[in-house]
């Protein structure tokens, strides 16, 4: 199981970018917190969501 961060721009209905994969939820959550904090200061209208994906090896 891996985690990703989905980035959606202001006027979009589907994710525009995917960051990751992250090995642990904690790693993804730390990056997500950083991205949301930066977004709060920059006010670009981007939203971020944490997603979980199954990675075939």
mmCIF file with all atom_site columns, N, CA and C in Angstrom:
data_model
loop_
_atom_site.group_PDB
_atom_site.id
_atom_site.type_symbol
_atom_site.label_atom_id
_atom_site.label_alt_id
_atom_site.label_comp_id
_atom_site.label_asym_id
_atom_site.label_entity_id
_atom_site.label_seq_id
_atom_site.pdbx_PDB_ins_code
_atom_site.Cartn_x
_atom_site.Cartn_y
_atom_site.Cartn_z
_atom_site.occupancy
_atom_site.B_iso_or_equiv
_atom_site.pdbx_formal_charge
_atom_site.auth_seq_id
_atom_site.auth_comp_id
_atom_site.auth_asym_id
_atom_site.auth_atom_id
_atom_site.pdbx_PDB_model_num
ATOM 1   N N  . UNK A 1 1  ? 0.847   -1.165 0.000   1.00 0.00 ? 1  UNK A N  1
ATOM 2   C CA . UNK A 1 1  ? 0.000   0.000  0.000   1.00 0.00 ? 1  UNK A CA 1
ATOM 3   C C  . UNK A 1 1  ? 0.897   1.234  0.000   1.00 0.00 ? 1  UNK A C  1
ATOM 4   N N  . UNK A 1 2  ? 0.580   2.165  -0.863  1.00 0.00 ? 2  UNK A N  1
ATOM 5   C CA . UNK A 1 2  ? 1.308   3.431  -0.938  1.00 0.00 ? 2  UNK A CA 1
ATOM 6   C C  . UNK A 1 2  ? 0.315   4.581  -0.875  1.00 0.00 ? 2  UNK A C  1
ATOM 7   N N  . UNK A 1 3  ? 0.841   5.760  -0.673  1.00 0.00 ? 3  UNK A N  1
ATOM 8   C CA . UNK A 1 3  ? 0.010   6.956  -0.553  1.00 0.00 ? 3  UNK A CA 1
ATOM 9   C C  . UNK A 1 3  ? 0.454   7.991  -1.565  1.00 0.00 ? 3  UNK A C  1
ATOM 10  N N  . UNK A 1 4  ? -0.492  8.783  -2.036  1.00 0.00 ? 4  UNK A N  1
ATOM 11  C CA . UNK A 1 4  ? -0.211  9.858  -2.978  1.00 0.00 ? 4  UNK A CA 1
ATOM 12  C C  . UNK A 1 4  ? -0.941  11.114 -2.519  1.00 0.00 ? 4  UNK A C  1
ATOM 13  N N  . UNK A 1 5  ? -0.519  12.244 -3.053  1.00 0.00 ? 5  UNK A N  1
ATOM 14  C CA . UNK A 1 5  ? -1.213  13.511 -2.810  1.00 0.00 ? 5  UNK A CA 1
ATOM 15  C C  . UNK A 1 5  ? -1.765  13.979 -4.145  1.00 0.00 ? 5  UNK A C  1
ATOM 16  N N  . UNK A 1 6  ? -3.070  14.209 -4.176  1.00 0.00 ? 6  UNK A N  1
ATOM 17  C CA . UNK A 1 6  ? -3.738  14.686 -5.381  1.00 0.00 ? 6  UNK A CA 1
ATOM 18  C C  . UNK A 1 6  ? -3.862  16.198 -5.312  1.00 0.00 ? 6  UNK A C  1
ATOM 19  N N  . UNK A 1 7  ? -3.448  16.865 -6.360  1.00 0.00 ? 7  UNK A N  1
ATOM 20  C CA . UNK A 1 7  ? -3.512  18.326 -6.424  1.00 0.00 ? 7  UNK A CA 1
ATOM 21  C C  . UNK A 1 7  ? -4.574  18.732 -7.438  1.00 0.00 ? 7  UNK A C  1
ATOM 22  N N  . UNK A 1 8  ? -5.511  19.564 -7.011  1.00 0.00 ? 8  UNK A N  1
ATOM 23  C CA . UNK A 1 8  ? -6.586  20.028 -7.883  1.00 0.00 ? 8  UNK A CA 1
ATOM 24  C C  . UNK A 1 8  ? -6.560  21.546 -7.941  1.00 0.00 ? 8  UNK A C  1
ATOM 25  N N  . UNK A 1 9  ? -6.498  22.089 -9.142  1.00 0.00 ? 9  UNK A N  1
ATOM 26  C CA . UNK A 1 9  ? -6.501  23.536 -9.320  1.00 0.00 ? 9  UNK A CA 1
ATOM 27  C C  . UNK A 1 9  ? -7.891  24.110 -9.100  1.00 0.00 ? 9  UNK A C  1
ATOM 28  N N  . UNK A 1 10 ? -7.941  25.400 -8.941  1.00 0.00 ? 10 UNK A N  1
ATOM 29  C CA . UNK A 1 10 ? -9.153  26.124 -8.562  1.00 0.00 ? 10 UNK A CA 1
ATOM 30  C C  . UNK A 1 10 ? -10.387 25.787 -9.402  1.00 0.00 ? 10 UNK A C  1
ATOM 31  N N  . UNK A 1 11 ? -10.292 25.807 -10.702 1.00 0.00 ? 11 UNK A N  1
ATOM 32  C CA . UNK A 1 11 ? -11.453 25.628 -11.561 1.00 0.00 ? 11 UNK A CA 1
ATOM 33  C C  . UNK A 1 11 ? -11.581 24.216 -12.132 1.00 0.00 ? 11 UNK A C  1
ATOM 34  N N  . UNK A 1 12 ? -10.851 23.280 -11.598 1.00 0.00 ? 12 UNK A N  1
ATOM 35  C CA . UNK A 1 12 ? -10.850 21.920 -12.126 1.00 0.00 ? 12 UNK A CA 1
ATOM 36  C C  . UNK A 1 12 ? -11.753 21.007 -11.293 1.00 0.00 ? 12 UNK A C  1
ATOM 37  N N  . UNK A 1 13 ? -12.300 19.988 -11.930 1.00 0.00 ? 13 UNK A N  1
ATOM 38  C CA . UNK A 1 13 ? -13.133 19.021 -11.213 1.00 0.00 ? 13 UNK A CA 1
ATOM 39  C C  . UNK A 1 13 ? -12.407 17.703 -10.981 1.00 0.00 ? 13 UNK A C  1
ATOM 40  N N  . UNK A 1 14 ? -11.262 17.526 -11.615 1.00 0.00 ? 14 UNK A N  1
ATOM 41  C CA . UNK A 1 14 ? -10.460 16.321 -11.431 1.00 0.00 ? 14 UNK A CA 1
ATOM 42  C C  . UNK A 1 14 ? -9.043  16.722 -11.048 1.00 0.00 ? 14 UNK A C  1
ATOM 43  N N  . UNK A 1 15 ? -8.305  15.838 -10.388 1.00 0.00 ? 15 UNK A N  1
ATOM 44  C CA . UNK A 1 15 ? -6.930  16.173 -10.013 1.00 0.00 ? 15 UNK A CA 1
ATOM 45  C C  . UNK A 1 15 ? -6.070  16.516 -11.223 1.00 0.00 ? 15 UNK A C  1
ATOM 46  N N  . UNK A 1 16 ? -5.235  17.534 -11.043 1.00 0.00 ? 16 UNK A N  1
ATOM 47  C CA . UNK A 1 16 ? -4.344  17.987 -12.115 1.00 0.00 ? 16 UNK A CA 1
ATOM 48  C C  . UNK A 1 16 ? -2.931  17.442 -11.967 1.00 0.00 ? 16 UNK A C  1
ATOM 49  N N  . UNK A 1 17 ? -2.590  16.991 -10.774 1.00 0.00 ? 17 UNK A N  1
ATOM 50  C CA . UNK A 1 17 ? -1.239  16.511 -10.532 1.00 0.00 ? 17 UNK A CA 1
ATOM 51  C C  . UNK A 1 17 ? -1.277  15.482 -9.409  1.00 0.00 ? 17 UNK A C  1
ATOM 52  N N  . UNK A 1 18 ? -0.342  14.558 -9.443  1.00 0.00 ? 18 UNK A N  1
ATOM 53  C CA . UNK A 1 18 ? -0.222  13.546 -8.393  1.00 0.00 ? 18 UNK A CA 1
ATOM 54  C C  . UNK A 1 18 ? 1.207   13.587 -7.886  1.00 0.00 ? 18 UNK A C  1
ATOM 55  N N  . UNK A 1 19 ? 1.364   13.664 -6.577  1.00 0.00 ? 19 UNK A N  1
ATOM 56  C CA . UNK A 1 19 ? 2.699   13.633 -5.954  1.00 0.00 ? 19 UNK A CA 1
ATOM 57  C C  . UNK A 1 19 ? 2.835   12.320 -5.219  1.00 0.00 ? 19 UNK A C  1
ATOM 58  N N  . UNK A 1 20 ? 3.993   11.724 -5.345  1.00 0.00 ? 20 UNK A N  1
ATOM 59  C CA . UNK A 1 20 ? 4.216   10.465 -4.659  1.00 0.00 ? 20 UNK A CA 1
ATOM 60  C C  . UNK A 1 20 ? 4.696   9.415  -5.645  1.00 0.00 ? 20 UNK A C  1
ATOM 61  N N  . UNK A 1 21 ? 4.706   8.176  -5.282  1.00 0.00 ? 21 UNK A N  1
ATOM 62  C CA . UNK A 1 21 ? 4.107   7.582  -4.089  1.00 0.00 ? 21 UNK A CA 1
ATOM 63  C C  . UNK A 1 21 ? 4.990   7.720  -2.851  1.00 0.00 ? 21 UNK A C  1
ATOM 64  N N  . UNK A 1 22 ? 4.333   7.704  -1.710  1.00 0.00 ? 22 UNK A N  1
ATOM 65  C CA . UNK A 1 22 ? 4.994   7.724  -0.411  1.00 0.00 ? 22 UNK A CA 1
ATOM 66  C C  . UNK A 1 22 ? 4.837   6.344  0.213   1.00 0.00 ? 22 UNK A C  1
ATOM 67  N N  . UNK A 1 23 ? 5.883   5.886  0.881   1.00 0.00 ? 23 UNK A N  1
ATOM 68  C CA . UNK A 1 23 ? 5.842   4.557  1.491   1.00 0.00 ? 23 UNK A CA 1
ATOM 69  C C  . UNK A 1 23 ? 4.945   4.497  2.720   1.00 0.00 ? 23 UNK A C  1
ATOM 70  N N  . UNK A 1 24 ? 4.890   5.582  3.475   1.00 0.00 ? 24 UNK A N  1
ATOM 71  C CA . UNK A 1 24 ? 4.071   5.580  4.681   1.00 0.00 ? 24 UNK A CA 1
ATOM 72  C C  . UNK A 1 24 ? 3.089   6.743  4.669   1.00 0.00 ? 24 UNK A C  1
ATOM 73  N N  . UNK A 1 25 ? 2.004   6.562  5.399   1.00 0.00 ? 25 UNK A N  1
ATOM 74  C CA . UNK A 1 25 ? 1.008   7.629  5.509   1.00 0.00 ? 25 UNK A CA 1
ATOM 75  C C  . UNK A 1 25 ? 1.624   8.854  6.191   1.00 0.00 ? 25 UNK A C  1
ATOM 76  N N  . UNK A 1 26 ? 2.517   8.630  7.142   1.00 0.00 ? 26 UNK A N  1
ATOM 77  C CA . UNK A 1 26 ? 3.142   9.737  7.854   1.00 0.00 ? 26 UNK A CA 1
ATOM 78  C C  . UNK A 1 26 ? 3.982   10.601 6.910   1.00 0.00 ? 26 UNK A C  1
ATOM 79  N N  . UNK A 1 27 ? 4.742   9.973  6.015   1.00 0.00 ? 27 UNK A N  1
ATOM 80  C CA . UNK A 1 27 ? 5.531   10.735 5.041   1.00 0.00 ? 27 UNK A CA 1
ATOM 81  C C  . UNK A 1 27 ? 4.629   11.590 4.159   1.00 0.00 ? 27 UNK A C  1
ATOM 82  N N  . UNK A 1 28 ? 3.540   10.998 3.687   1.00 0.00 ? 28 UNK A N  1
ATOM 83  C CA . UNK A 1 28 ? 2.598   11.730 2.839   1.00 0.00 ? 28 UNK A CA 1
ATOM 84  C C  . UNK A 1 28 ? 1.933   12.853 3.626   1.00 0.00 ? 28 UNK A C  1
ATOM 85  N N  . UNK A 1 29 ? 1.550   12.584 4.868   1.00 0.00 ? 29 UNK A N  1
ATOM 86  C CA . UNK A 1 29 ? 0.883   13.591 5.687   1.00 0.00 ? 29 UNK A CA 1
ATOM 87  C C  . UNK A 1 29 ? 1.791   14.780 5.976   1.00 0.00 ? 29 UNK A C  1
ATOM 88  N N  . UNK A 1 30 ? 3.080   14.525 6.181   1.00 0.00 ? 30 UNK A N  1
ATOM 89  C CA . UNK A 1 30 ? 4.022   15.622 6.414   1.00 0.00 ? 30 UNK A CA 1
ATOM 90  C C  . UNK A 1 30 ? 4.130   16.519 5.186   1.00 0.00 ? 30 UNK A C  1
ATOM 91  N N  . UNK A 1 31 ? 4.238   15.915 4.010   1.00 0.00 ? 31 UNK A N  1
ATOM 92  C CA . UNK A 1 31 ? 4.313   16.695 2.777   1.00 0.00 ? 31 UNK A CA 1
ATOM 93  C C  . UNK A 1 31 ? 2.988   17.418 2.520   1.00 0.00 ? 31 UNK A C  1
ATOM 94  N N  . UNK A 1 32 ? 1.879   16.752 2.808   1.00 0.00 ? 32 UNK A N  1
ATOM 95  C CA . UNK A 1 32 ? 0.564   17.361 2.646   1.00 0.00 ? 32 UNK A CA 1
ATOM 96  C C  . UNK A 1 32 ? 0.415   18.585 3.546   1.00 0.00 ? 32 UNK A C  1
ATOM 97  N N  . UNK A 1 33 ? 0.868   18.478 4.763   1.00 0.00 ? 33 UNK A N  1
ATOM 98  C CA . UNK A 1 33 ? 0.816   19.608 5.695   1.00 0.00 ? 33 UNK A CA 1
ATOM 99  C C  . UNK A 1 33 ? 1.645   20.779 5.157   1.00 0.00 ? 33 UNK A C  1
ATOM 100 N N  . UNK A 1 34 ? 2.834   20.494 4.652   1.00 0.00 ? 34 UNK A N  1
ATOM 101 C CA . UNK A 1 34 ? 3.686   21.532 4.077   1.00 0.00 ? 34 UNK A CA 1
ATOM 102 C C  . UNK A 1 34 ? 3.005   22.203 2.880   1.00 0.00 ? 34 UNK A C  1
ATOM 103 N N  . UNK A 1 35 ? 2.415   21.400 1.982   1.00 0.00 ? 35 UNK A N  1
ATOM 104 C CA . UNK A 1 35 ? 1.753   21.946 0.790   1.00 0.00 ? 35 UNK A CA 1
ATOM 105 C C  . UNK A 1 35 ? 0.556   22.818 1.165   1.00 0.00 ? 35 UNK A C  1
ATOM 106 N N  . UNK A 1 36 ? -0.239  22.353 2.117   1.00 0.00 ? 36 UNK A N  1
ATOM 107 C CA . UNK A 1 36 ? -1.409  23.139 2.539   1.00 0.00 ? 36 UNK A CA 1
ATOM 108 C C  . UNK A 1 36 ? -0.988  24.429 3.220   1.00 0.00 ? 36 UNK A C  1
ATOM 109 N N  . UNK A 1 37 ? 0.083   24.382 3.994   1.00 0.00 ? 37 UNK A N  1
ATOM 110 C CA . UNK A 1 37 ? 0.580   25.590 4.658   1.00 0.00 ? 37 UNK A CA 1
ATOM 111 C C  . UNK A 1 37 ? 1.070   26.595 3.620   1.00 0.00 ? 37 UNK A C  1
ATOM 112 N N  . UNK A 1 38 ? 1.797   26.111 2.610   1.00 0.00 ? 38 UNK A N  1
ATOM 113 C CA . UNK A 1 38 ? 2.275   26.992 1.543   1.00 0.00 ? 38 UNK A CA 1
ATOM 114 C C  . UNK A 1 38 ? 1.091   27.565 0.769   1.00 0.00 ? 38 UNK A C  1
ATOM 115 N N  . UNK A 1 39 ? 0.069   26.751 0.523   1.00 0.00 ? 39 UNK A N  1
ATOM 116 C CA . UNK A 1 39 ? -1.114  27.206 -0.201  1.00 0.00 ? 39 UNK A CA 1
ATOM 117 C C  . UNK A 1 39 ? -1.824  28.300 0.577   1.00 0.00 ? 39 UNK A C  1
ATOM 118 N N  . UNK A 1 40 ? -1.896  28.165 1.872   1.00 0.00 ? 40 UNK A N  1
ATOM 119 C CA . UNK A 1 40 ? -2.541  29.170 2.710   1.00 0.00 ? 40 UNK A CA 1
ATOM 120 C C  . UNK A 1 40 ? -1.847  30.518 2.560   1.00 0.00 ? 40 UNK A C  1
ATOM 121 N N  . UNK A 1 41 ? -0.523  30.507 2.462   1.00 0.00 ? 41 UNK A N  1
ATOM 122 C CA . UNK A 1 41 ? 0.229   31.749 2.337   1.00 0.00 ? 41 UNK A CA 1
ATOM 123 C C  . UNK A 1 41 ? 0.215   32.305 0.910   1.00 0.00 ? 41 UNK A C  1
ATOM 124 N N  . UNK A 1 42 ? 0.163   31.423 -0.087  1.00 0.00 ? 42 UNK A N  1
ATOM 125 C CA . UNK A 1 42 ? 0.221   31.867 -1.477  1.00 0.00 ? 42 UNK A CA 1
ATOM 126 C C  . UNK A 1 42 ? -1.160  32.182 -2.057  1.00 0.00 ? 42 UNK A C  1
ATOM 127 N N  . UNK A 1 43 ? -2.204  31.554 -1.523  1.00 0.00 ? 43 UNK A N  1
ATOM 128 C CA . UNK A 1 43 ? -3.592  31.800 -1.969  1.00 0.00 ? 43 UNK A CA 1
ATOM 129 C C  . UNK A 1 43 ? -3.762  31.621 -3.480  1.00 0.00 ? 43 UNK A C  1
ATOM 130 N N  . UNK A 1 44 ? -3.348  30.484 -3.996  1.00 0.00 ? 44 UNK A N  1
ATOM 131 C CA . UNK A 1 44 ? -3.458  30.206 -5.423  1.00 0.00 ? 44 UNK A CA 1
ATOM 132 C C  . UNK A 1 44 ? -4.751  29.485 -5.786  1.00 0.00 ? 44 UNK A C  1
ATOM 133 N N  . UNK A 1 45 ? -5.481  28.991 -4.819  1.00 0.00 ? 45 UNK A N  1
ATOM 134 C CA . UNK A 1 45 ? -6.717  28.279 -5.105  1.00 0.00 ? 45 UNK A CA 1
ATOM 135 C C  . UNK A 1 45 ? -6.534  26.805 -5.415  1.00 0.00 ? 45 UNK A C  1
ATOM 136 N N  . UNK A 1 46 ? -5.468  26.216 -4.945  1.00 0.00 ? 46 UNK A N  1
ATOM 137 C CA . UNK A 1 46 ? -5.194  24.805 -5.162  1.00 0.00 ? 46 UNK A CA 1
ATOM 138 C C  . UNK A 1 46 ? -5.606  24.033 -3.919  1.00 0.00 ? 46 UNK A C  1
ATOM 139 N N  . UNK A 1 47 ? -6.212  22.862 -4.105  1.00 0.00 ? 47 UNK A N  1
ATOM 140 C CA . UNK A 1 47 ? -6.535  22.003 -2.968  1.00 0.00 ? 47 UNK A CA 1
ATOM 141 C C  . UNK A 1 47 ? -5.732  20.714 -3.073  1.00 0.00 ? 47 UNK A C  1
ATOM 142 N N  . UNK A 1 48 ? -5.469  20.100 -1.932  1.00 0.00 ? 48 UNK A N  1
ATOM 143 C CA . UNK A 1 48 ? -4.691  18.865 -1.868  1.00 0.00 ? 48 UNK A CA 1
ATOM 144 C C  . UNK A 1 48 ? -5.468  17.826 -1.077  1.00 0.00 ? 48 UNK A C  1
ATOM 145 N N  . UNK A 1 49 ? -5.401  16.576 -1.536  1.00 0.00 ? 49 UNK A N  1
ATOM 146 C CA . UNK A 1 49 ? -6.048  15.473 -0.851  1.00 0.00 ? 49 UNK A CA 1
ATOM 147 C C  . UNK A 1 49 ? -5.088  14.304 -0.770  1.00 0.00 ? 49 UNK A C  1
ATOM 148 N N  . UNK A 1 50 ? -5.175  13.576 0.324   1.00 0.00 ? 50 UNK A N  1
ATOM 149 C CA . UNK A 1 50 ? -4.363  12.380 0.506   1.00 0.00 ? 50 UNK A CA 1
ATOM 150 C C  . UNK A 1 50 ? -5.107  11.195 -0.087  1.00 0.00 ? 50 UNK A C  1
ATOM 151 N N  . UNK A 1 51 ? -4.430  10.402 -0.889  1.00 0.00 ? 51 UNK A N  1
ATOM 152 C CA . UNK A 1 51 ? -5.038  9.214  -1.487  1.00 0.00 ? 51 UNK A CA 1
ATOM 153 C C  . UNK A 1 51 ? -4.208  7.984  -1.188  1.00 0.00 ? 51 UNK A C  1
ATOM 154 N N  . UNK A 1 52 ? -4.862  6.839  -1.205  1.00 0.00 ? 52 UNK A N  1
ATOM 155 C CA . UNK A 1 52 ? -4.180  5.570  -0.957  1.00 0.00 ? 52 UNK A CA 1
ATOM 156 C C  . UNK A 1 52 ? -4.275  4.734  -2.222  1.00 0.00 ? 52 UNK A C  1
ATOM 157 N N  . UNK A 1 53 ? -3.167  4.156  -2.646  1.00 0.00 ? 53 UNK A N  1
ATOM 158 C CA . UNK A 1 53 ? -3.142  3.371  -3.877  1.00 0.00 ? 53 UNK A CA 1
ATOM 159 C C  . UNK A 1 53 ? -2.476  2.037  -3.633  1.00 0.00 ? 53 UNK A C  1
ATOM 160 N N  . UNK A 1 54 ? -2.865  1.074  -4.413  1.00 0.00 ? 54 UNK A N  1
ATOM 161 C CA . UNK A 1 54 ? -2.252  -0.250 -4.385  1.00 0.00 ? 54 UNK A CA 1
ATOM 162 C C  . UNK A 1 54 ? -1.206  -0.286 -5.488  1.00 0.00 ? 54 UNK A C  1
ATOM 163 N N  . UNK A 1 55 ? 0.042   -0.573 -5.149  1.00 0.00 ? 55 UNK A N  1
ATOM 164 C CA . UNK A 1 55 ? 1.129   -0.594 -6.116  1.00 0.00 ? 55 UNK A CA 1
ATOM 165 C C  . UNK A 1 55 ? 1.538   -2.040 -6.353  1.00 0.00 ? 55 UNK A C  1
ATOM 166 N N  . UNK A 1 56 ? 1.483   -2.453 -7.606  1.00 0.00 ? 56 UNK A N  1
ATOM 167 C CA . UNK A 1 56 ? 1.906   -3.809 -7.953  1.00 0.00 ? 56 UNK A CA 1
ATOM 168 C C  . UNK A 1 56 ? 3.421   -3.844 -8.078  1.00 0.00 ? 56 UNK A C  1
ATOM 169 N N  . UNK A 1 57 ? 4.003   -4.869 -7.515  1.00 0.00 ? 57 UNK A N  1
ATOM 170 C CA . UNK A 1 57 ? 5.470   -4.997 -7.567  1.00 0.00 ? 57 UNK A CA 1
ATOM 171 C C  . UNK A 1 57 ? 5.861   -6.215 -8.339  1.00 0.00 ? 57 UNK A C  1
#
